[in-house]
């Protein structure tokens, strides 16, 4: 069966299963990258309040939309409530700030970025204590925050709401209130999360894989800080061998593996050639044995890169999702 290019969400809205990641790009680089992405056929764009780039993304998107409202309908735009906004009364205010910066009439998907929370400090999305640890809000009521996010839909300015970085137990708790339209989590060859993927499928929640290429910038930064080794996914022998067999790049093989597992992915690139590569995935197929070889690369929890250890002290939050 052909690999579907979209998830179909409630009400028939289509979420392209390849989206464009925007984390860690300066404003001018991001605007140019978004132009390349639009020209290459991307219609799904992922940002977050915490990336501090919503205004740059909004400018590039609005230039492309111009006065053609049909073009807006082609797009699927995602942003996220930052950890400092994880209080029910703050949700509308943070949502409005994102909408103002994006400059769009409506949003396609609004995600709770993390189940843990920072203190709400106006003008500082990552508030720290003098010793470098995060100012953590330990009083988070996850369900109350989720209900407040769900309520945003009543305004008609957000079409779908979802979550990111929650664990299986948290996802089940949220589903008991209202099923998220999607779950965005780290998934790549070394961190395949089979149990979470199965649990989300059983609950009917589609998964979007973040850092699908191994987030080299984050991995390098963490390696420099901690001395831990983060293998480069693109140079793994199995990935290289399969890429050669299909005359494709290692990145295309990694993304195709994610798609054939039934997931969506949001690779980020600032290079026009690689931007194009990362969405040129629909005209080749990995065999069952190639899928098995790639699935065998999974390292479980050891393979996780974005474990939020860079937010010092956050592992003590009652809703920290990755308890050992
Ligand atoms: N919900 C969350 O908490 C969360 C966390 C992390 C990420 N995200 C989202 O997921 C997106 C993607 O994750 P990510 O940015 O962490 O990492 P990623 O997409 O796994 O990797 C990006 C890196 O791969 C390189 N790259 C891209 N395409 C390539 C290709 N075809 N060949 C070789 N190298 C390639 C990029 O370099 P060049 O730019 O030089 O090409 C960049 O260094 C983010 O941008 C963000 O939107 C969400």
Short mmCIF file of N, CA, C and O in Angstrom, two decimals, residues 27-152:
data_model
loop_
_atom_site.label_atom_id
_atom_site.label_comp_id
_atom_site.label_asym_id
_atom_site.label_seq_id
_atom_site.Cartn_x
_atom_site.Cartn_y
_atom_site.Cartn_z
N UNK A 27 16.73 34.63 12.49
CA UNK A 27 15.54 35.13 11.77
C UNK A 27 15.76 35.22 10.26
O UNK A 27 14.93 34.75 9.48
N UNK A 28 16.88 35.84 9.84
CA UNK A 28 17.05 36.03 8.38
C UNK A 28 17.29 34.69 7.68
O UNK A 28 16.77 34.44 6.58
N UNK A 29 18.05 33.80 8.34
CA UNK A 29 18.29 32.46 7.74
C UNK A 29 16.96 31.71 7.67
O UNK A 29 16.65 31.07 6.66
N UNK A 30 16.17 31.83 8.72
CA UNK A 30 14.88 31.12 8.74
C UNK A 30 13.97 31.62 7.62
O UNK A 30 13.35 30.82 6.91
N UNK A 31 13.89 32.92 7.45
CA UNK A 31 12.99 33.45 6.40
C UNK A 31 13.38 32.90 5.02
O UNK A 31 12.52 32.48 4.24
N UNK A 32 14.70 32.87 4.76
CA UNK A 32 15.15 32.33 3.45
C UNK A 32 14.84 30.84 3.37
O UNK A 32 14.44 30.33 2.32
N UNK A 33 15.06 30.13 4.47
CA UNK A 33 14.82 28.67 4.47
C UNK A 33 13.34 28.36 4.24
O UNK A 33 12.99 27.42 3.54
N UNK A 34 12.47 29.18 4.84
CA UNK A 34 11.03 28.95 4.68
C UNK A 34 10.64 29.20 3.22
O UNK A 34 9.83 28.46 2.64
N UNK A 35 11.26 30.20 2.59
CA UNK A 35 10.99 30.44 1.16
C UNK A 35 11.40 29.21 0.34
O UNK A 35 10.67 28.75 -0.54
N UNK A 36 12.60 28.67 0.63
CA UNK A 36 13.05 27.45 -0.07
C UNK A 36 12.08 26.30 0.19
O UNK A 36 11.75 25.54 -0.72
N UNK A 37 11.66 26.19 1.45
CA UNK A 37 10.77 25.07 1.80
C UNK A 37 9.44 25.18 1.05
O UNK A 37 8.94 24.19 0.50
N UNK A 38 8.88 26.38 0.99
CA UNK A 38 7.61 26.57 0.28
C UNK A 38 7.79 26.22 -1.20
O UNK A 38 6.95 25.53 -1.79
N UNK A 39 8.92 26.65 -1.77
CA UNK A 39 9.18 26.36 -3.20
C UNK A 39 9.37 24.87 -3.42
O UNK A 39 9.08 24.34 -4.49
N UNK A 40 9.87 24.16 -2.39
CA UNK A 40 10.09 22.71 -2.52
C UNK A 40 8.83 21.91 -2.23
O UNK A 40 8.85 20.68 -2.32
N UNK A 41 7.76 22.58 -1.79
CA UNK A 41 6.49 21.88 -1.62
C UNK A 41 6.07 21.66 -0.17
O UNK A 41 5.03 21.06 0.08
N UNK A 42 6.86 22.12 0.82
CA UNK A 42 6.42 21.98 2.22
C UNK A 42 5.20 22.88 2.44
O UNK A 42 5.17 24.03 1.98
N UNK A 43 4.24 22.34 3.18
CA UNK A 43 3.07 23.14 3.55
C UNK A 43 2.81 23.08 5.06
O UNK A 43 1.95 23.77 5.57
N UNK A 44 3.57 22.23 5.77
CA UNK A 44 3.41 22.06 7.22
C UNK A 44 4.67 22.66 7.87
O UNK A 44 5.80 22.29 7.53
N UNK A 45 4.47 23.64 8.76
CA UNK A 45 5.59 24.34 9.40
C UNK A 45 5.43 24.25 10.91
O UNK A 45 4.35 24.52 11.45
N UNK A 46 6.54 23.90 11.57
CA UNK A 46 6.51 23.70 13.02
C UNK A 46 7.37 24.75 13.73
O UNK A 46 8.57 24.83 13.49
N UNK A 47 6.74 25.53 14.61
CA UNK A 47 7.53 26.44 15.44
C UNK A 47 7.05 26.29 16.88
O UNK A 47 6.30 25.39 17.23
N UNK A 48 7.51 27.21 17.75
CA UNK A 48 7.13 27.21 19.17
C UNK A 48 7.42 28.60 19.70
O UNK A 48 8.34 29.27 19.23
N UNK A 49 6.62 29.02 20.70
CA UNK A 49 6.90 30.31 21.36
C UNK A 49 8.36 30.31 21.85
O UNK A 49 9.06 31.30 21.75
N UNK A 50 8.79 29.15 22.38
CA UNK A 50 10.12 29.05 22.98
C UNK A 50 11.25 29.18 21.95
O UNK A 50 12.39 29.43 22.33
N UNK A 51 10.95 29.02 20.64
CA UNK A 51 12.02 29.16 19.63
C UNK A 51 12.30 30.63 19.32
O UNK A 51 13.28 30.95 18.65
N UNK A 52 11.39 31.49 19.77
CA UNK A 52 11.53 32.94 19.57
C UNK A 52 11.73 33.31 18.10
O UNK A 52 12.52 34.18 17.77
N UNK A 53 11.01 32.61 17.23
CA UNK A 53 11.14 32.90 15.79
C UNK A 53 9.77 32.97 15.09
O UNK A 53 9.70 32.90 13.87
N UNK A 54 8.71 33.07 15.88
CA UNK A 54 7.36 33.06 15.27
C UNK A 54 7.19 34.24 14.33
O UNK A 54 6.56 34.12 13.28
N UNK A 55 7.76 35.40 14.69
CA UNK A 55 7.59 36.59 13.84
C UNK A 55 8.27 36.38 12.49
O UNK A 55 7.70 36.71 11.44
N UNK A 56 9.48 35.80 12.50
CA UNK A 56 10.20 35.57 11.23
C UNK A 56 9.46 34.55 10.37
O UNK A 56 9.30 34.74 9.16
N UNK A 57 8.98 33.48 11.00
CA UNK A 57 8.21 32.48 10.24
C UNK A 57 6.96 33.15 9.67
O UNK A 57 6.63 32.96 8.49
N UNK A 58 6.27 33.91 10.51
CA UNK A 58 5.04 34.58 10.07
C UNK A 58 5.29 35.49 8.87
O UNK A 58 4.50 35.50 7.92
N UNK A 59 6.40 36.24 8.91
CA UNK A 59 6.71 37.16 7.78
C UNK A 59 6.86 36.36 6.48
O UNK A 59 6.29 36.72 5.45
N UNK A 60 7.65 35.28 6.55
CA UNK A 60 7.89 34.50 5.33
C UNK A 60 6.59 33.87 4.82
O UNK A 60 6.31 33.86 3.61
N UNK A 61 5.77 33.37 5.74
CA UNK A 61 4.50 32.74 5.32
C UNK A 61 3.55 33.77 4.73
O UNK A 61 2.91 33.53 3.70
N UNK A 62 3.47 34.94 5.37
CA UNK A 62 2.53 35.96 4.89
C UNK A 62 2.93 36.49 3.51
O UNK A 62 2.09 36.79 2.68
N UNK A 63 4.25 36.57 3.28
CA UNK A 63 4.71 36.99 1.93
C UNK A 63 4.21 36.00 0.89
O UNK A 63 3.78 36.37 -0.19
N UNK A 64 4.28 34.71 1.23
CA UNK A 64 3.87 33.67 0.27
C UNK A 64 2.35 33.66 0.08
O UNK A 64 1.85 33.51 -1.03
N UNK A 65 1.63 33.90 1.19
CA UNK A 65 0.16 33.89 1.09
C UNK A 65 -0.33 35.10 0.29
O UNK A 65 -1.23 34.99 -0.55
N UNK A 66 0.30 36.25 0.53
CA UNK A 66 -0.13 37.49 -0.14
C UNK A 66 -1.60 37.73 0.13
O UNK A 66 -2.07 37.61 1.25
N UNK A 67 -2.35 38.02 -0.94
CA UNK A 67 -3.78 38.27 -0.74
C UNK A 67 -4.62 37.06 -1.17
O UNK A 67 -5.83 37.16 -1.35
N UNK A 68 -3.94 35.91 -1.31
CA UNK A 68 -4.62 34.72 -1.83
C UNK A 68 -5.04 33.81 -0.65
O UNK A 68 -4.24 33.03 -0.15
N UNK A 69 -6.30 33.92 -0.23
CA UNK A 69 -6.73 33.17 0.96
C UNK A 69 -6.69 31.67 0.70
O UNK A 69 -6.57 30.87 1.64
N UNK A 70 -6.75 31.26 -0.56
CA UNK A 70 -6.67 29.83 -0.87
C UNK A 70 -5.29 29.30 -0.47
O UNK A 70 -5.14 28.15 -0.05
N UNK A 71 -4.28 30.15 -0.56
CA UNK A 71 -2.93 29.72 -0.17
C UNK A 71 -2.85 29.46 1.33
O UNK A 71 -2.16 28.55 1.76
N UNK A 72 -3.53 30.31 2.13
CA UNK A 72 -3.51 30.05 3.58
C UNK A 72 -4.09 28.67 3.87
O UNK A 72 -3.57 27.95 4.73
N UNK A 73 -5.14 28.30 3.14
CA UNK A 73 -5.79 27.01 3.38
C UNK A 73 -4.87 25.83 3.05
O UNK A 73 -5.04 24.73 3.55
N UNK A 74 -3.88 26.07 2.17
CA UNK A 74 -2.93 24.99 1.82
C UNK A 74 -1.99 24.69 2.98
O UNK A 74 -1.37 23.63 3.02
N UNK A 75 -1.82 25.68 3.89
CA UNK A 75 -0.78 25.56 4.92
C UNK A 75 -1.30 24.86 6.17
O UNK A 75 -2.49 24.91 6.49
N UNK A 76 -0.36 24.24 6.91
CA UNK A 76 -0.67 23.65 8.21
C UNK A 76 0.38 24.18 9.18
O UNK A 76 1.54 23.76 9.16
N UNK A 77 -0.03 25.16 10.00
CA UNK A 77 0.93 25.88 10.84
C UNK A 77 0.76 25.46 12.31
O UNK A 77 -0.35 25.46 12.84
N UNK A 78 1.90 25.15 12.91
CA UNK A 78 1.91 24.62 14.28
C UNK A 78 2.78 25.51 15.17
O UNK A 78 3.91 25.85 14.80
N UNK A 79 2.26 25.88 16.34
CA UNK A 79 3.14 26.47 17.35
C UNK A 79 2.78 25.88 18.71
O UNK A 79 1.86 25.06 18.83
N UNK A 80 3.57 26.29 19.74
CA UNK A 80 3.45 25.59 21.03
C UNK A 80 3.44 26.56 22.20
O UNK A 80 4.16 27.57 22.19
N UNK A 81 2.64 26.19 23.20
CA UNK A 81 2.60 26.91 24.48
C UNK A 81 3.93 26.65 25.20
O UNK A 81 4.30 25.49 25.39
N UNK A 82 4.65 27.70 25.61
CA UNK A 82 5.95 27.43 26.27
C UNK A 82 5.77 26.93 27.70
O UNK A 82 4.70 27.14 28.31
N UNK A 83 6.80 26.30 28.27
CA UNK A 83 6.68 25.76 29.64
C UNK A 83 6.32 26.83 30.68
O UNK A 83 5.68 26.52 31.68
N UNK A 84 6.68 28.09 30.43
CA UNK A 84 6.31 29.16 31.36
C UNK A 84 4.82 29.51 31.30
O UNK A 84 4.32 30.26 32.14
N UNK A 85 4.11 28.97 30.31
CA UNK A 85 2.67 29.26 30.17
C UNK A 85 1.79 28.13 30.63
O UNK A 85 0.59 28.15 30.39
N UNK A 86 2.39 27.13 31.29
CA UNK A 86 1.61 25.95 31.69
C UNK A 86 0.77 26.19 32.95
O UNK A 86 0.90 25.48 33.94
N UNK A 87 -0.05 27.22 32.91
CA UNK A 87 -1.05 27.47 33.96
C UNK A 87 -2.33 27.82 33.22
O UNK A 87 -2.29 28.58 32.24
N UNK A 88 -3.48 27.28 33.67
CA UNK A 88 -4.72 27.48 32.91
C UNK A 88 -5.02 28.93 32.60
O UNK A 88 -5.44 29.27 31.48
N UNK A 89 -4.78 29.84 33.57
CA UNK A 89 -5.12 31.25 33.35
C UNK A 89 -4.17 31.92 32.37
O UNK A 89 -4.51 32.96 31.80
N UNK A 90 -2.97 31.36 32.15
CA UNK A 90 -2.00 32.00 31.27
C UNK A 90 -2.12 31.55 29.81
O UNK A 90 -1.57 32.18 28.90
N UNK A 91 -2.83 30.44 29.59
CA UNK A 91 -2.87 29.86 28.24
C UNK A 91 -3.38 30.87 27.19
O UNK A 91 -2.72 31.07 26.15
N UNK A 92 -4.53 31.57 27.44
CA UNK A 92 -5.02 32.50 26.40
C UNK A 92 -4.02 33.61 26.08
O UNK A 92 -3.83 33.96 24.92
N UNK A 93 -3.33 34.10 27.12
CA UNK A 93 -2.36 35.19 26.92
C UNK A 93 -1.17 34.73 26.05
O UNK A 93 -0.76 35.42 25.11
N UNK A 94 -0.64 33.54 26.33
CA UNK A 94 0.49 33.04 25.53
C UNK A 94 0.04 32.73 24.10
O UNK A 94 0.77 32.97 23.14
N UNK A 95 -1.18 32.20 23.97
CA UNK A 95 -1.70 31.91 22.63
C UNK A 95 -1.80 33.21 21.82
O UNK A 95 -1.37 33.27 20.66
N UNK A 96 -2.32 34.26 22.46
CA UNK A 96 -2.46 35.54 21.75
C UNK A 96 -1.11 36.10 21.33
O UNK A 96 -0.96 36.66 20.25
N UNK A 97 -0.08 35.95 22.20
CA UNK A 97 1.25 36.46 21.83
C UNK A 97 1.76 35.74 20.59
O UNK A 97 2.35 36.34 19.68
N UNK A 98 1.56 34.42 20.54
CA UNK A 98 2.00 33.66 19.36
C UNK A 98 1.26 34.11 18.12
O UNK A 98 1.85 34.31 17.05
N UNK A 99 -0.07 34.30 18.24
CA UNK A 99 -0.87 34.70 17.08
C UNK A 99 -0.45 36.08 16.58
O UNK A 99 -0.40 36.33 15.37
N UNK A 100 -0.13 36.96 17.53
CA UNK A 100 0.28 38.31 17.15
C UNK A 100 1.59 38.25 16.36
O UNK A 100 1.73 38.87 15.31
N UNK A 101 2.54 37.47 16.85
CA UNK A 101 3.83 37.38 16.16
C UNK A 101 3.71 36.66 14.81
O UNK A 101 4.33 37.06 13.83
N UNK A 102 2.92 35.62 14.76
CA UNK A 102 2.75 34.91 13.48
C UNK A 102 1.98 35.77 12.49
O UNK A 102 2.18 35.67 11.28
N UNK A 103 1.08 36.60 13.01
CA UNK A 103 0.31 37.49 12.13
C UNK A 103 -0.68 36.73 11.26
O UNK A 103 -0.97 37.13 10.13
N UNK A 104 -1.20 35.64 11.80
CA UNK A 104 -2.16 34.82 11.03
C UNK A 104 -3.54 34.93 11.67
O UNK A 104 -3.65 35.16 12.87
N UNK A 105 -4.57 34.73 10.84
CA UNK A 105 -5.94 34.81 11.37
C UNK A 105 -6.27 33.60 12.23
O UNK A 105 -7.05 33.68 13.17
N UNK A 106 -5.73 32.46 11.85
CA UNK A 106 -5.99 31.24 12.63
C UNK A 106 -4.76 30.34 12.57
O UNK A 106 -3.89 30.50 11.70
N UNK A 107 -4.72 29.43 13.53
CA UNK A 107 -3.62 28.47 13.64
C UNK A 107 -4.18 27.07 13.36
O UNK A 107 -5.33 26.79 13.71
N UNK A 108 -3.37 26.22 12.77
CA UNK A 108 -3.87 24.86 12.49
C UNK A 108 -3.74 23.94 13.70
O UNK A 108 -4.60 23.08 13.92
N UNK A 109 -2.65 24.11 14.46
CA UNK A 109 -2.44 23.19 15.60
C UNK A 109 -1.66 23.92 16.69
O UNK A 109 -0.62 24.53 16.42
N UNK A 110 -2.19 23.84 17.92
CA UNK A 110 -1.51 24.44 19.08
C UNK A 110 -1.16 23.31 20.03
O UNK A 110 -2.03 22.52 20.42
N UNK A 111 0.12 23.20 20.37
CA UNK A 111 0.58 22.10 21.22
C UNK A 111 1.01 22.58 22.59
O UNK A 111 1.62 23.66 22.71
N UNK A 112 0.76 21.76 23.61
CA UNK A 112 1.42 21.96 24.90
C UNK A 112 2.86 21.46 24.68
O UNK A 112 3.07 20.30 24.34
N UNK A 113 3.85 22.36 24.85
CA UNK A 113 5.23 21.99 24.46
C UNK A 113 5.80 20.91 25.37
O UNK A 113 6.46 19.98 24.91
N UNK A 114 5.56 21.10 26.69
CA UNK A 114 6.09 20.13 27.67
C UNK A 114 5.06 19.96 28.79
O UNK A 114 4.32 20.90 29.09
N UNK A 115 5.08 18.80 29.45
CA UNK A 115 4.17 18.65 30.60
C UNK A 115 4.72 19.35 31.84
O UNK A 115 3.97 19.61 32.77
N UNK A 116 6.01 19.63 31.91
CA UNK A 116 6.58 20.35 33.06
C UNK A 116 6.48 21.85 32.81
O UNK A 116 6.18 22.28 31.68
N UNK A 117 6.72 22.63 33.87
CA UNK A 117 6.50 24.08 33.75
C UNK A 117 7.64 24.87 34.36
O UNK A 117 8.22 24.47 35.38
N UNK A 118 7.94 25.99 33.74
CA UNK A 118 8.83 26.98 34.34
C UNK A 118 7.95 28.03 35.03
O UNK A 118 6.75 28.13 34.74
N UNK A 119 8.57 28.83 35.88
CA UNK A 119 7.85 29.97 36.46
C UNK A 119 7.49 30.92 35.32
O UNK A 119 8.21 31.02 34.32
N UNK A 120 6.36 31.60 35.47
CA UNK A 120 5.94 32.60 34.48
C UNK A 120 6.66 33.91 34.81
O UNK A 120 6.36 34.54 35.81
N UNK A 121 7.63 34.28 33.97
CA UNK A 121 8.37 35.53 34.17
C UNK A 121 8.22 36.34 32.89
O UNK A 121 8.81 35.97 31.86
N UNK A 122 7.38 37.40 32.91
CA UNK A 122 7.16 38.14 31.66
C UNK A 122 8.49 38.55 31.03
O UNK A 122 9.39 39.03 31.71
N UNK A 123 8.61 38.30 29.73
CA UNK A 123 9.82 38.70 28.99
C UNK A 123 10.96 37.69 29.10
O UNK A 123 12.01 37.89 28.49
N UNK A 124 10.78 36.61 29.85
CA UNK A 124 11.85 35.61 29.97
C UNK A 124 11.23 34.21 29.86
O UNK A 124 10.58 33.73 30.79
N UNK A 125 11.44 33.58 28.69
CA UNK A 125 10.82 32.27 28.46
C UNK A 125 11.60 31.13 29.12
O UNK A 125 11.11 30.01 29.22
N UNK A 126 12.84 31.40 29.54
CA UNK A 126 13.67 30.37 30.18
C UNK A 126 14.27 30.93 31.47
O UNK A 126 15.50 31.08 31.57
N UNK A 127 13.43 31.26 32.46
CA UNK A 127 13.95 31.93 33.67
C UNK A 127 14.84 31.02 34.52
O UNK A 127 14.51 29.85 34.74
N UNK A 128 15.98 31.59 34.93
CA UNK A 128 16.96 30.78 35.68
C UNK A 128 17.21 31.39 37.05
O UNK A 128 17.07 32.60 37.25
N UNK A 129 17.63 30.55 37.96
CA UNK A 129 18.09 30.99 39.28
C UNK A 129 19.55 31.42 39.14
O UNK A 129 20.22 31.07 38.15
N UNK A 130 20.07 32.14 40.15
CA UNK A 130 21.47 32.59 40.06
C UNK A 130 22.46 31.43 39.87
O UNK A 130 23.51 31.61 39.25
N UNK A 131 22.12 30.21 40.35
CA UNK A 131 23.06 29.08 40.18
C UNK A 131 22.93 28.38 38.81
O UNK A 131 23.57 27.36 38.57
N UNK A 132 22.10 28.94 37.93
CA UNK A 132 21.97 28.37 36.57
C UNK A 132 20.84 27.37 36.45
O UNK A 132 20.50 26.95 35.33
N UNK A 133 20.26 26.95 37.57
CA UNK A 133 19.13 26.01 37.48
C UNK A 133 17.88 26.78 37.02
O UNK A 133 17.81 28.01 37.16
N UNK A 134 16.91 26.04 36.50
CA UNK A 134 15.69 26.69 36.01
C UNK A 134 14.80 27.11 37.17
O UNK A 134 14.76 26.43 38.20
N UNK A 135 14.07 28.20 36.98
CA UNK A 135 13.00 28.54 37.93
C UNK A 135 11.81 27.65 37.54
O UNK A 135 11.17 27.88 36.52
N UNK A 136 11.59 26.63 38.33
CA UNK A 136 10.58 25.62 38.00
C UNK A 136 9.29 25.92 38.76
O UNK A 136 9.33 26.30 39.92
N UNK A 137 8.15 25.74 38.08
CA UNK A 137 6.85 25.84 38.76
C UNK A 137 6.42 24.40 39.07
O UNK A 137 6.06 23.65 38.16
N UNK A 138 6.51 24.03 40.34
CA UNK A 138 6.22 22.65 40.73
C UNK A 138 4.72 22.39 40.92
O UNK A 138 4.34 21.28 41.26
N UNK A 139 3.88 23.42 40.70
CA UNK A 139 2.45 23.27 41.06
C UNK A 139 1.57 22.93 39.85
O UNK A 139 0.35 23.03 39.93
N UNK A 140 2.19 22.51 38.75
CA UNK A 140 1.44 22.30 37.50
C UNK A 140 0.26 21.34 37.66
O UNK A 140 0.43 20.22 38.16
N UNK A 141 -0.90 21.78 37.17
CA UNK A 141 -2.08 20.91 37.10
C UNK A 141 -2.27 20.60 35.60
O UNK A 141 -2.86 21.37 34.85
N UNK A 142 -1.68 19.48 35.21
CA UNK A 142 -1.62 19.14 33.77
C UNK A 142 -3.01 19.11 33.12
O UNK A 142 -3.20 19.61 32.00
N UNK A 143 -3.96 18.54 33.84
CA UNK A 143 -5.31 18.42 33.27
C UNK A 143 -5.96 19.79 33.12
O UNK A 143 -6.59 20.09 32.09
N UNK A 144 -5.76 20.66 34.11
CA UNK A 144 -6.34 22.01 34.02
C UNK A 144 -5.72 22.78 32.86
O UNK A 144 -6.42 23.52 32.15
N UNK A 145 -4.40 22.61 32.64
CA UNK A 145 -3.75 23.29 31.51
C UNK A 145 -4.32 22.75 30.19
O UNK A 145 -4.66 23.52 29.28
N UNK A 146 -4.46 21.44 30.11
CA UNK A 146 -4.99 20.82 28.88
C UNK A 146 -6.42 21.30 28.60
O UNK A 146 -6.77 21.62 27.47
N UNK A 147 -7.24 21.38 29.65
CA UNK A 147 -8.62 21.86 29.45
C UNK A 147 -8.60 23.29 28.93
O UNK A 147 -9.41 23.67 28.07
N UNK A 148 -7.69 24.10 29.43
CA UNK A 148 -7.60 25.49 29.00
C UNK A 148 -7.15 25.57 27.52
O UNK A 148 -7.64 26.40 26.75
N UNK A 149 -6.22 24.69 27.15
CA UNK A 149 -5.79 24.64 25.74
C UNK A 149 -6.97 24.20 24.86
O UNK A 149 -7.23 24.79 23.80
N UNK A 150 -7.70 23.19 25.31
CA UNK A 150 -8.84 22.69 24.52
C UNK A 150 -9.89 23.79 24.32
O UNK A 150 -10.52 23.90 23.27
N UNK A 151 -10.05 24.63 25.34
CA UNK A 151 -11.05 25.70 25.30
C UNK A 151 -10.73 26.73 24.20
O UNK A 151 -11.63 27.38 23.66
N UNK A 152 -9.44 26.83 23.83
CA UNK A 152 -9.05 27.80 22.79
C UNK A 152 -9.80 27.53 21.48
O UNK A 152 -10.02 28.44 20.68
#
